[in-house]
Amino acid sequence: MAIWQGRSKKKPTGGRNPFSRGKKRFEIGREKSHTRVGPQTVKKFRGRGGGEKRGLLAADYANVINKETNVVSRVKIVGVKVNPADPNYVQRNIINKGATIVTEIGDAVVTSRPGQDGTVNAVLVS
């Protein structure tokens, strides 16, 4: 069964919410695309209105900005150090927004949403 992002069947009080129509195509959601560390793999998604979204399934490079020198460089990702979303994501090497990744030039915090943006952007912290 599909993931549905429509109105709930229950009211905040716990009562029943009567529906006057069925589920619609634009209310369908999708599974999380857990972006892993590995050779870059991109998946295309159809957005509302027919637009195209690109989500990363795997990434091996990140665009890292150094705030001191204000220089952006494309560096290789070594692994995931800390992930506040879920500690298990560190063991599985899953990258999402807010995760601290280990790169060739040091640790960086991810600022983009790789599963929806199609790229890994990060800010150098050390």
mmCIF file with all atom_site columns, N, CA and C in Angstrom, residues 35-37 78-81 88-95:
data_model
loop_
_atom_site.group_PDB
_atom_site.id
_atom_site.type_symbol
_atom_site.label_atom_id
_atom_site.label_alt_id
_atom_site.label_comp_id
_atom_site.label_asym_id
_atom_site.label_entity_id
_atom_site.label_seq_id
_atom_site.pdbx_PDB_ins_code
_atom_site.Cartn_x
_atom_site.Cartn_y
_atom_site.Cartn_z
_atom_site.occupancy
_atom_site.B_iso_or_equiv
_atom_site.pdbx_formal_charge
_atom_site.auth_seq_id
_atom_site.auth_comp_id
_atom_site.auth_asym_id
_atom_site.auth_atom_id
_atom_site.pdbx_PDB_model_num
ATOM 1  N N  . THR A 1 35 ? 20.342 7.989  1.774  1.00 0.00 ? 35 THR A N  1
ATOM 2  C CA . THR A 1 35 ? 21.552 8.209  0.987  1.00 0.00 ? 35 THR A CA 1
ATOM 3  C C  . THR A 1 35 ? 22.734 7.586  1.711  1.00 0.00 ? 35 THR A C  1
ATOM 4  N N  . ARG A 1 36 ? 23.399 6.663  1.051  1.00 0.00 ? 36 ARG A N  1
ATOM 5  C CA . ARG A 1 36 ? 24.537 5.965  1.647  1.00 0.00 ? 36 ARG A CA 1
ATOM 6  C C  . ARG A 1 36 ? 25.842 6.488  1.075  1.00 0.00 ? 36 ARG A C  1
ATOM 7  N N  . VAL A 1 37 ? 26.949 6.110  1.708  1.00 0.00 ? 37 VAL A N  1
ATOM 8  C CA . VAL A 1 37 ? 28.279 6.444  1.199  1.00 0.00 ? 37 VAL A CA 1
ATOM 9  C C  . VAL A 1 37 ? 28.673 5.350  0.213  1.00 0.00 ? 37 VAL A C  1
ATOM 10 N N  . VAL A 1 78 ? 34.592 10.054 3.402  1.00 0.00 ? 78 VAL A N  1
ATOM 11 C CA . VAL A 1 78 ? 35.196 8.856  3.974  1.00 0.00 ? 78 VAL A CA 1
ATOM 12 C C  . VAL A 1 78 ? 34.144 8.040  4.716  1.00 0.00 ? 78 VAL A C  1
ATOM 13 N N  . GLY A 1 79 ? 33.299 8.729  5.499  1.00 0.00 ? 79 GLY A N  1
ATOM 14 C CA . GLY A 1 79 ? 32.269 8.031  6.260  1.00 0.00 ? 79 GLY A CA 1
ATOM 15 C C  . GLY A 1 79 ? 31.425 9.002  7.054  1.00 0.00 ? 79 GLY A C  1
ATOM 16 N N  . VAL A 1 80 ? 30.496 8.459  7.848  1.00 0.00 ? 80 VAL A N  1
ATOM 17 C CA . VAL A 1 80 ? 29.613 9.263  8.688  1.00 0.00 ? 80 VAL A CA 1
ATOM 18 C C  . VAL A 1 80 ? 30.101 9.151  10.123 1.00 0.00 ? 80 VAL A C  1
ATOM 19 N N  . LYS A 1 81 ? 30.301 10.299 10.774 1.00 0.00 ? 81 LYS A N  1
ATOM 20 C CA . LYS A 1 81 ? 30.824 10.323 12.146 1.00 0.00 ? 81 LYS A CA 1
ATOM 21 C C  . LYS A 1 81 ? 29.702 10.387 13.166 1.00 0.00 ? 81 LYS A C  1
ATOM 22 N N  . ASN A 1 88 ? 21.761 4.728  14.644 1.00 0.00 ? 88 ASN A N  1
ATOM 23 C CA . ASN A 1 88 ? 21.950 3.574  13.761 1.00 0.00 ? 88 ASN A CA 1
ATOM 24 C C  . ASN A 1 88 ? 22.407 4.002  12.368 1.00 0.00 ? 88 ASN A C  1
ATOM 25 N N  . TYR A 1 89 ? 22.110 5.234  11.965 1.00 0.00 ? 89 TYR A N  1
ATOM 26 C CA . TYR A 1 89 ? 22.526 5.732  10.650 1.00 0.00 ? 89 TYR A CA 1
ATOM 27 C C  . TYR A 1 89 ? 24.048 5.815  10.533 1.00 0.00 ? 89 TYR A C  1
ATOM 28 N N  . VAL A 1 90 ? 24.754 5.971  11.660 1.00 0.00 ? 90 VAL A N  1
ATOM 29 C CA . VAL A 1 90 ? 26.215 6.043  11.638 1.00 0.00 ? 90 VAL A CA 1
ATOM 30 C C  . VAL A 1 90 ? 26.776 4.685  11.224 1.00 0.00 ? 90 VAL A C  1
ATOM 31 N N  . GLN A 1 91 ? 26.241 3.617  11.800 1.00 0.00 ? 91 GLN A N  1
ATOM 32 C CA . GLN A 1 91 ? 26.704 2.270  11.470 1.00 0.00 ? 91 GLN A CA 1
ATOM 33 C C  . GLN A 1 91 ? 26.379 1.913  10.026 1.00 0.00 ? 91 GLN A C  1
ATOM 34 N N  . ARG A 1 92 ? 25.245 2.409  9.520  1.00 0.00 ? 92 ARG A N  1
ATOM 35 C CA . ARG A 1 92 ? 24.825 2.099  8.150  1.00 0.00 ? 92 ARG A CA 1
ATOM 36 C C  . ARG A 1 92 ? 25.362 3.096  7.134  1.00 0.00 ? 92 ARG A C  1
ATOM 37 N N  . ASN A 1 93 ? 26.131 4.117  7.593  1.00 0.00 ? 93 ASN A N  1
ATOM 38 C CA . ASN A 1 93 ? 26.717 5.148  6.727  1.00 0.00 ? 93 ASN A CA 1
ATOM 39 C C  . ASN A 1 93 ? 25.656 5.879  5.914  1.00 0.00 ? 93 ASN A C  1
ATOM 40 N N  . ILE A 1 94 ? 24.579 6.307  6.582  1.00 0.00 ? 94 ILE A N  1
ATOM 41 C CA . ILE A 1 94 ? 23.492 7.038  5.920  1.00 0.00 ? 94 ILE A CA 1
ATOM 42 C C  . ILE A 1 94 ? 23.684 8.532  6.152  1.00 0.00 ? 94 ILE A C  1
ATOM 43 N N  . ILE A 1 95 ? 23.620 9.301  5.040  1.00 0.00 ? 95 ILE A N  1
ATOM 44 C CA . ILE A 1 95 ? 23.819 10.749 5.086  1.00 0.00 ? 95 ILE A CA 1
ATOM 45 C C  . ILE A 1 95 ? 22.467 11.438 4.960  1.00 0.00 ? 95 ILE A C  1
#
